[in-house]
Amino acid sequence: MTGSNSMSSGYCSLDEESDDFTFFTAKTSFFRRSQAKQVAKVEEKPTSLTDEEIKAKIDDYNSKSSDGTYTGFIKVHLKLRRPVTVSVDGNSDNRTSFYLPRDAIKQLHISSTTTVREVIQGLLKKFMVQDNPCKFALYHQTRRDNLFQKLPLSECPLCLRLLAGPDLENLSFVLKENETGEVEWHAFSVPELQNFLIILEKEENERVRQVEQRYAAYREKLLQALGQVESKPG
């Protein structure tokens, strides 16, 4: 088991996917690594802790905490339908727009005091997205109702994750566009709007091509059927 140092309010980092089993603790997270990844030294005898021993150590650690904070992991699914503006080579003056991979998943290591606002800002920073964070919103989806519900910016996702239990299917977090009912075009810059027009034109041309191709196929089948009828005697 390993422990991380204490974290301050607003802590938010992105970590690579892990097979570790995470335990919520005050100011830190304990890990129990899967036995397949344990590499025992020749001169040391491998040891393991039972669930009761792990819980006892966590309870002992928590009893020494003064502020009651804890850290842990959440996974965020990216479901963005519109392109985002990103900086090229870390240069904020050199920007381009493209679509982020749909249904991509990012794992974040956050504290119990990390807010939705800070989670969104952390994700955008990770992908070097230059768009205004107000354009995005964090939603949570539960297995029970299968509906997306927008989270307030002041909500703390890790607390929701803890209340939902260890089964990730019971509660999932999703980053989507901030749906306000109307597109706030004034929030976009001129280059962004120009890029949108280019993308829309490409999508329109592709849709027209698909429709023309489909009706051309229908016309060909109708002509074939008509030819077969006309070729029959009498």
PDB file of C-alpha atoms in Angstrom:
ATOM      1  CA  MET A   1       0.000   0.000   0.000  1.00  0.00           C
ATOM      2  CA  THR A   2       1.111   3.514  -0.663  1.00  0.00           C
ATOM      3  CA  GLY A   3      -0.193   6.840   0.538  1.00  0.00           C
ATOM      4  CA  SER A   4      -0.168  10.250  -1.122  1.00  0.00           C
ATOM      5  CA  ASN A   5       0.607  13.507   0.585  1.00  0.00           C
ATOM      6  CA  SER A   6      -2.113  15.784   1.899  1.00  0.00           C
ATOM      7  CA  MET A   7      -4.005  17.789  -0.698  1.00  0.00           C
ATOM      8  CA  SER A   8      -5.347  21.314  -0.481  1.00  0.00           C
ATOM      9  CA  SER A   9      -8.755  22.557  -1.586  1.00  0.00           C
ATOM     10  CA  GLY A  10      -9.196  22.577  -5.332  1.00  0.00           C
ATOM     11  CA  TYR A  11      -6.753  19.729  -5.985  1.00  0.00           C
ATOM     12  CA  CYS A  12      -7.354  18.157  -9.384  1.00  0.00           C
ATOM     13  CA  SER A  13      -4.992  16.050 -11.479  1.00  0.00           C
ATOM     14  CA  LEU A  14      -5.359  13.675 -14.419  1.00  0.00           C
ATOM     15  CA  ASP A  15      -3.850  10.235 -14.011  1.00  0.00           C
ATOM     16  CA  GLU A  16      -3.375   7.340 -16.391  1.00  0.00           C
ATOM     17  CA  GLU A  17      -5.760   4.403 -16.224  1.00  0.00           C
ATOM     18  CA  SER A  18      -4.981   2.093 -13.332  1.00  0.00           C
ATOM     19  CA  ASP A  19      -6.037  -1.336 -12.100  1.00  0.00           C
ATOM     20  CA  ASP A  20      -5.582  -0.231  -8.503  1.00  0.00           C
ATOM     21  CA  PHE A  21      -8.439  -0.541  -6.071  1.00  0.00           C
ATOM     22  CA  THR A  22      -8.961   2.885  -4.528  1.00  0.00           C
ATOM     23  CA  PHE A  23      -9.982   3.514  -0.942  1.00  0.00           C
ATOM     24  CA  PHE A  24     -11.249   6.953   0.088  1.00  0.00           C
ATOM     25  CA  THR A  25      -9.336   8.381   3.036  1.00  0.00           C
ATOM     26  CA  ALA A  26      -8.850  11.675   4.781  1.00  0.00           C
ATOM     27  CA  LYS A  27      -6.424  13.818   2.753  1.00  0.00           C
ATOM     28  CA  THR A  28      -5.106  10.830   0.834  1.00  0.00           C
ATOM     29  CA  SER A  29      -5.910   7.605  -1.012  1.00  0.00           C
ATOM     30  CA  PHE A  30      -4.697   4.139  -0.113  1.00  0.00           C
ATOM     31  CA  PHE A  31      -4.232   1.586  -2.861  1.00  0.00           C
ATOM     32  CA  ARG A  32      -4.309  -2.183  -2.893  1.00  0.00           C
ATOM     33  CA  ARG A  33      -2.617  -3.280  -6.111  1.00  0.00           C
ATOM     34  CA  SER A  34      -3.749  -6.402  -7.920  1.00  0.00           C
ATOM     35  CA  GLN A  35      -1.565  -9.369  -7.102  1.00  0.00           C
ATOM     36  CA  ALA A  36      -0.630  -9.806 -10.758  1.00  0.00           C
ATOM     37  CA  LYS A  37       1.330  -6.555 -10.619  1.00  0.00           C
ATOM     38  CA  GLN A  38       3.118  -7.281  -7.329  1.00  0.00           C
ATOM     39  CA  VAL A  39       6.808  -7.957  -7.885  1.00  0.00           C
ATOM     40  CA  ALA A  40       8.311  -9.577  -4.806  1.00  0.00           C
ATOM     41  CA  LYS A  41      11.970  -9.188  -4.098  1.00  0.00           C
ATOM     42  CA  VAL A  42      13.916 -12.420  -3.681  1.00  0.00           C
ATOM     43  CA  GLU A  43      15.101 -11.546  -0.205  1.00  0.00           C
ATOM     44  CA  GLU A  44      11.662 -10.367   0.967  1.00  0.00           C
ATOM     45  CA  LYS A  45       8.651 -12.486   1.712  1.00  0.00           C
ATOM     46  CA  PRO A  46       5.505 -11.056   0.013  1.00  0.00           C
ATOM     47  CA  THR A  47       2.785  -9.946   2.392  1.00  0.00           C
ATOM     48  CA  SER A  48      -0.847  -9.003   1.916  1.00  0.00           C
ATOM     49  CA  LEU A  49      -3.515  -7.431   4.066  1.00  0.00           C
ATOM     50  CA  THR A  50      -7.027  -8.651   4.554  1.00  0.00           C
ATOM     51  CA  ASP A  51      -9.980  -6.353   3.942  1.00  0.00           C
ATOM     52  CA  GLU A  52     -10.432  -6.002   7.702  1.00  0.00           C
ATOM     53  CA  GLU A  53      -6.796  -4.958   8.169  1.00  0.00           C
ATOM     54  CA  ILE A  54      -7.020  -2.431   5.331  1.00  0.00           C
ATOM     55  CA  LYS A  55     -10.216  -0.942   6.796  1.00  0.00           C
ATOM     56  CA  ALA A  56      -8.600  -0.728  10.233  1.00  0.00           C
ATOM     57  CA  LYS A  57      -5.597   1.150   8.830  1.00  0.00           C
ATOM     58  CA  ILE A  58      -7.842   3.541   6.915  1.00  0.00           C
ATOM     59  CA  ASP A  59      -9.988   4.184   9.989  1.00  0.00           C
ATOM     60  CA  ASP A  60      -6.836   4.796  12.023  1.00  0.00           C
ATOM     61  CA  TYR A  61      -5.555   7.272   9.430  1.00  0.00           C
ATOM     62  CA  ASN A  62      -8.878   9.054   9.222  1.00  0.00           C
ATOM     63  CA  SER A  63      -9.042   9.417  12.985  1.00  0.00           C
ATOM     64  CA  LYS A  64      -5.877  11.529  12.807  1.00  0.00           C
ATOM     65  CA  SER A  65      -7.323  13.917  10.186  1.00  0.00           C
ATOM     66  CA  SER A  66      -8.218  17.385  11.377  1.00  0.00           C
ATOM     67  CA  ASP A  67     -10.246  18.689   8.429  1.00  0.00           C
ATOM     68  CA  GLY A  68     -12.017  15.540   7.217  1.00  0.00           C
ATOM     69  CA  THR A  69     -10.993  15.903   3.548  1.00  0.00           C
ATOM     70  CA  TYR A  70     -10.152  12.931   1.365  1.00  0.00           C
ATOM     71  CA  THR A  71      -9.061  12.234  -2.198  1.00  0.00           C
ATOM     72  CA  GLY A  72      -9.999   9.671  -4.789  1.00  0.00           C
ATOM     73  CA  PHE A  73     -10.563   9.008  -8.475  1.00  0.00           C
ATOM     74  CA  ILE A  74     -13.449   9.772 -10.805  1.00  0.00           C
ATOM     75  CA  LYS A  75     -13.804   8.949 -14.494  1.00  0.00           C
ATOM     76  CA  VAL A  76     -15.241  11.504 -16.911  1.00  0.00           C
ATOM     77  CA  HIS A  77     -16.686  10.561 -20.315  1.00  0.00           C
ATOM     78  CA  LEU A  78     -16.281  13.150 -23.085  1.00  0.00           C
ATOM     79  CA  LYS A  79     -19.386  13.509 -25.256  1.00  0.00           C
ATOM     80  CA  LEU A  80     -18.794  16.721 -27.211  1.00  0.00           C
ATOM     81  CA  ARG A  81     -20.725  17.210 -30.454  1.00  0.00           C
ATOM     82  CA  ARG A  82     -19.050  20.444 -31.556  1.00  0.00           C
ATOM     83  CA  PRO A  83     -15.376  21.166 -32.327  1.00  0.00           C
ATOM     84  CA  VAL A  84     -13.162  22.842 -29.751  1.00  0.00           C
ATOM     85  CA  THR A  85     -10.399  25.417 -30.158  1.00  0.00           C
ATOM     86  CA  VAL A  86      -6.975  24.274 -28.990  1.00  0.00           C
ATOM     87  CA  SER A  87      -3.558  25.887 -28.886  1.00  0.00           C
ATOM     88  CA  VAL A  88      -0.837  24.524 -31.151  1.00  0.00           C
ATOM     89  CA  ASP A  89       2.501  23.712 -29.488  1.00  0.00           C
ATOM     90  CA  GLY A  90       1.307  25.429 -26.332  1.00  0.00           C
ATOM     91  CA  ASN A  91       1.110  28.784 -28.126  1.00  0.00           C
ATOM     92  CA  SER A  92      -2.169  30.517 -27.280  1.00  0.00           C
ATOM     93  CA  ASP A  93      -1.799  32.742 -30.369  1.00  0.00           C
ATOM     94  CA  ASN A  94      -1.604  29.738 -32.699  1.00  0.00           C
ATOM     95  CA  ARG A  95      -4.980  28.005 -32.584  1.00  0.00           C
ATOM     96  CA  THR A  96      -6.922  25.422 -34.517  1.00  0.00           C
ATOM     97  CA  SER A  97     -10.311  23.740 -34.186  1.00  0.00           C
ATOM     98  CA  PHE A  98     -11.076  20.036 -34.297  1.00  0.00           C
ATOM     99  CA  TYR A  99     -13.310  17.406 -32.761  1.00  0.00           C
ATOM    100  CA  LEU A 100     -12.156  15.657 -29.588  1.00  0.00           C
ATOM    101  CA  PRO A 101     -12.527  11.850 -29.692  1.00  0.00           C
ATOM    102  CA  ARG A 102     -16.120  11.027 -28.826  1.00  0.00           C
ATOM    103  CA  ASP A 103     -16.675   8.803 -25.788  1.00  0.00           C
ATOM    104  CA  ALA A 104     -13.087   9.243 -24.662  1.00  0.00           C
ATOM    105  CA  ILE A 105     -12.599   8.674 -20.924  1.00  0.00           C
ATOM    106  CA  LYS A 106     -10.261  10.568 -18.601  1.00  0.00           C
ATOM    107  CA  GLN A 107      -9.487   9.624 -15.014  1.00  0.00           C
ATOM    108  CA  LEU A 108      -9.022  12.455 -12.520  1.00  0.00           C
ATOM    109  CA  HIS A 109      -7.498  12.380  -9.063  1.00  0.00           C
ATOM    110  CA  ILE A 110      -9.374  14.985  -7.045  1.00  0.00           C
ATOM    111  CA  SER A 111     -10.159  15.895  -3.463  1.00  0.00           C
ATOM    112  CA  SER A 112     -13.501  15.996  -1.694  1.00  0.00           C
ATOM    113  CA  THR A 113     -13.427  19.798  -1.952  1.00  0.00           C
ATOM    114  CA  THR A 114     -12.795  19.913  -5.724  1.00  0.00           C
ATOM    115  CA  THR A 115     -15.786  21.529  -7.427  1.00  0.00           C
ATOM    116  CA  VAL A 116     -17.409  20.891 -10.796  1.00  0.00           C
ATOM    117  CA  ARG A 117     -15.982  24.205 -12.008  1.00  0.00           C
ATOM    118  CA  GLU A 118     -12.430  23.041 -11.190  1.00  0.00           C
ATOM    119  CA  VAL A 119     -12.996  19.638 -12.825  1.00  0.00           C
ATOM    120  CA  ILE A 120     -14.085  21.324 -16.082  1.00  0.00           C
ATOM    121  CA  GLN A 121     -11.116  23.690 -15.980  1.00  0.00           C
ATOM    122  CA  GLY A 122      -8.744  20.779 -15.324  1.00  0.00           C
ATOM    123  CA  LEU A 123     -10.064  18.801 -18.295  1.00  0.00           C
ATOM    124  CA  LEU A 124      -9.816  21.783 -20.656  1.00  0.00           C
ATOM    125  CA  LYS A 125      -6.268  22.481 -19.490  1.00  0.00           C
ATOM    126  CA  LYS A 126      -5.311  18.847 -20.095  1.00  0.00           C
ATOM    127  CA  PHE A 127      -6.398  19.072 -23.735  1.00  0.00           C
ATOM    128  CA  MET A 128      -5.091  22.667 -24.122  1.00  0.00           C
ATOM    129  CA  VAL A 129      -8.609  23.802 -25.006  1.00  0.00           C
ATOM    130  CA  GLN A 130      -8.824  27.588 -25.284  1.00  0.00           C
ATOM    131  CA  ASP A 131     -12.625  27.815 -25.279  1.00  0.00           C
ATOM    132  CA  ASN A 132     -14.431  29.532 -22.442  1.00  0.00           C
ATOM    133  CA  PRO A 133     -15.200  26.966 -19.677  1.00  0.00           C
ATOM    134  CA  CYS A 134     -18.733  28.389 -19.563  1.00  0.00           C
ATOM    135  CA  LYS A 135     -19.385  26.610 -22.859  1.00  0.00           C
ATOM    136  CA  PHE A 136     -19.146  23.250 -21.085  1.00  0.00           C
ATOM    137  CA  ALA A 137     -21.010  21.513 -18.288  1.00  0.00           C
ATOM    138  CA  LEU A 138     -20.515  18.384 -16.216  1.00  0.00           C
ATOM    139  CA  TYR A 139     -23.432  15.983 -16.071  1.00  0.00           C
ATOM    140  CA  HIS A 140     -24.008  12.891 -14.009  1.00  0.00           C
ATOM    141  CA  GLN A 141     -25.922   9.828 -15.149  1.00  0.00           C
ATOM    142  CA  THR A 142     -27.325   7.148 -12.868  1.00  0.00           C
ATOM    143  CA  ARG A 143     -28.189   3.589 -13.764  1.00  0.00           C
ATOM    144  CA  ARG A 144     -31.633   3.959 -12.195  1.00  0.00           C
ATOM    145  CA  ASP A 145     -33.056   6.662 -14.474  1.00  0.00           C
ATOM    146  CA  ASN A 146     -30.427   6.695 -17.282  1.00  0.00           C
ATOM    147  CA  LEU A 147     -30.915  10.463 -17.622  1.00  0.00           C
ATOM    148  CA  PHE A 148     -28.275  13.180 -17.801  1.00  0.00           C
ATOM    149  CA  GLN A 149     -28.555  15.753 -15.026  1.00  0.00           C
ATOM    150  CA  LYS A 150     -26.476  18.912 -15.086  1.00  0.00           C
ATOM    151  CA  LEU A 151     -24.394  19.453 -11.961  1.00  0.00           C
ATOM    152  CA  PRO A 152     -24.086  22.882 -10.318  1.00  0.00           C
ATOM    153  CA  LEU A 153     -20.624  24.435 -10.582  1.00  0.00           C
ATOM    154  CA  SER A 154     -20.302  24.350  -6.791  1.00  0.00           C
ATOM    155  CA  GLU A 155     -21.049  20.612  -6.518  1.00  0.00           C
ATOM    156  CA  CYS A 156     -18.236  18.279  -5.405  1.00  0.00           C
ATOM    157  CA  PRO A 157     -18.147  15.214  -7.705  1.00  0.00           C
ATOM    158  CA  LEU A 158     -16.032  13.051  -5.421  1.00  0.00           C
ATOM    159  CA  CYS A 159     -18.686  13.240  -2.692  1.00  0.00           C
ATOM    160  CA  LEU A 160     -21.276  11.992  -5.201  1.00  0.00           C
ATOM    161  CA  ARG A 161     -18.903   9.233  -6.278  1.00  0.00           C
ATOM    162  CA  LEU A 162     -18.459   8.110  -2.673  1.00  0.00           C
ATOM    163  CA  LEU A 163     -22.203   8.103  -1.970  1.00  0.00           C
ATOM    164  CA  ALA A 164     -22.889   6.070  -5.137  1.00  0.00           C
ATOM    165  CA  GLY A 165     -20.568   3.281  -4.023  1.00  0.00           C
ATOM    166  CA  PRO A 166     -17.725   1.456  -5.806  1.00  0.00           C
ATOM    167  CA  ASP A 167     -19.812   0.233  -8.768  1.00  0.00           C
ATOM    168  CA  LEU A 168     -18.972   2.668 -11.590  1.00  0.00           C
ATOM    169  CA  GLU A 169     -22.185   1.712 -13.415  1.00  0.00           C
ATOM    170  CA  ASN A 170     -24.282   3.251 -10.655  1.00  0.00           C
ATOM    171  CA  LEU A 171     -23.001   6.747 -11.394  1.00  0.00           C
ATOM    172  CA  SER A 172     -21.010   8.173 -14.298  1.00  0.00           C
ATOM    173  CA  PHE A 173     -19.789  11.694 -15.075  1.00  0.00           C
ATOM    174  CA  VAL A 174     -20.042  13.168 -18.566  1.00  0.00           C
ATOM    175  CA  LEU A 175     -18.580  16.368 -20.026  1.00  0.00           C
ATOM    176  CA  LYS A 176     -20.932  17.895 -22.615  1.00  0.00           C
ATOM    177  CA  GLU A 177     -21.717  21.234 -24.146  1.00  0.00           C
ATOM    178  CA  ASN A 178     -23.533  23.576 -21.818  1.00  0.00           C
ATOM    179  CA  GLU A 179     -27.040  23.287 -23.213  1.00  0.00           C
ATOM    180  CA  THR A 180     -28.871  26.508 -22.409  1.00  0.00           C
ATOM    181  CA  GLY A 181     -31.594  26.117 -25.021  1.00  0.00           C
ATOM    182  CA  GLU A 182     -29.949  28.573 -27.433  1.00  0.00           C
ATOM    183  CA  VAL A 183     -26.456  28.755 -28.890  1.00  0.00           C
ATOM    184  CA  GLU A 184     -24.607  31.700 -27.387  1.00  0.00           C
ATOM    185  CA  TRP A 185     -22.879  32.813 -30.586  1.00  0.00           C
ATOM    186  CA  HIS A 186     -21.483  35.932 -28.946  1.00  0.00           C
ATOM    187  CA  ALA A 187     -19.262  33.709 -26.796  1.00  0.00           C
ATOM    188  CA  PHE A 188     -17.325  32.538 -29.883  1.00  0.00           C
ATOM    189  CA  SER A 189     -14.485  34.403 -31.543  1.00  0.00           C
ATOM    190  CA  VAL A 190     -14.496  35.324 -35.271  1.00  0.00           C
ATOM    191  CA  PRO A 191     -12.006  32.529 -36.193  1.00  0.00           C
ATOM    192  CA  GLU A 192     -14.169  30.015 -34.322  1.00  0.00           C
ATOM    193  CA  LEU A 193     -17.295  31.128 -36.192  1.00  0.00           C
ATOM    194  CA  GLN A 194     -15.437  30.906 -39.501  1.00  0.00           C
ATOM    195  CA  ASN A 195     -14.307  27.381 -38.668  1.00  0.00           C
ATOM    196  CA  PHE A 196     -17.890  26.441 -37.819  1.00  0.00           C
ATOM    197  CA  LEU A 197     -19.036  27.659 -41.240  1.00  0.00           C
ATOM    198  CA  ILE A 198     -16.348  25.575 -42.962  1.00  0.00           C
ATOM    199  CA  ILE A 199     -17.314  22.482 -40.956  1.00  0.00           C
ATOM    200  CA  LEU A 200     -21.033  23.014 -41.587  1.00  0.00           C
ATOM    201  CA  GLU A 201     -20.396  23.387 -45.318  1.00  0.00           C
ATOM    202  CA  LYS A 202     -18.471  20.112 -45.387  1.00  0.00           C
ATOM    203  CA  GLU A 203     -21.225  18.346 -43.456  1.00  0.00           C
ATOM    204  CA  GLU A 204     -23.865  19.799 -45.788  1.00  0.00           C
ATOM    205  CA  ASN A 205     -21.988  18.666 -48.912  1.00  0.00           C
ATOM    206  CA  GLU A 206     -21.549  15.189 -47.464  1.00  0.00           C
ATOM    207  CA  ARG A 207     -25.247  14.952 -46.599  1.00  0.00           C
ATOM    208  CA  VAL A 208     -26.252  16.088 -50.111  1.00  0.00           C
ATOM    209  CA  ARG A 209     -23.907  13.497 -51.641  1.00  0.00           C
ATOM    210  CA  GLN A 210     -25.456  10.727 -49.517  1.00  0.00           C
ATOM    211  CA  VAL A 211     -29.006  11.747 -50.469  1.00  0.00           C
ATOM    212  CA  GLU A 212     -28.154  11.946 -54.187  1.00  0.00           C
ATOM    213  CA  GLN A 213     -26.445   8.562 -54.021  1.00  0.00           C
ATOM    214  CA  ARG A 214     -29.434   6.964 -52.300  1.00  0.00           C
ATOM    215  CA  TYR A 215     -31.962   8.301 -54.800  1.00  0.00           C
ATOM    216  CA  ALA A 216     -29.730   7.339 -57.723  1.00  0.00           C
ATOM    217  CA  ALA A 217     -29.800   3.771 -56.402  1.00  0.00           C
ATOM    218  CA  TYR A 218     -33.596   3.920 -56.119  1.00  0.00           C
ATOM    219  CA  ARG A 219     -33.873   5.226 -59.692  1.00  0.00           C
ATOM    220  CA  GLU A 220     -31.676   2.421 -60.977  1.00  0.00           C
ATOM    221  CA  LYS A 221     -33.808  -0.220 -59.274  1.00  0.00           C
ATOM    222  CA  LEU A 222     -37.025   1.329 -60.638  1.00  0.00           C
ATOM    223  CA  LEU A 223     -35.611   1.368 -64.170  1.00  0.00           C
ATOM    224  CA  GLN A 224     -34.584  -2.273 -63.844  1.00  0.00           C
ATOM    225  CA  ALA A 225     -38.046  -3.237 -62.605  1.00  0.00           C
ATOM    226  CA  LEU A 226     -39.705  -1.257 -65.413  1.00  0.00           C
ATOM    227  CA  GLY A 227     -37.462  -2.927 -67.999  1.00  0.00           C
ATOM    228  CA  GLN A 228     -38.413  -6.384 -66.726  1.00  0.00           C
ATOM    229  CA  VAL A 229     -42.133  -5.579 -66.991  1.00  0.00           C
ATOM    230  CA  GLU A 230     -41.822  -4.194 -70.498  1.00  0.00           C
ATOM    231  CA  SER A 231     -39.823  -7.211 -71.681  1.00  0.00           C
ATOM    232  CA  LYS A 232     -42.565  -9.662 -70.739  1.00  0.00           C
ATOM    233  CA  PRO A 233     -44.743 -10.771 -73.712  1.00  0.00           C
ATOM    234  CA  GLY A 234     -48.372  -9.686 -74.126  1.00  0.00           C
TER     235      GLY A 234
END
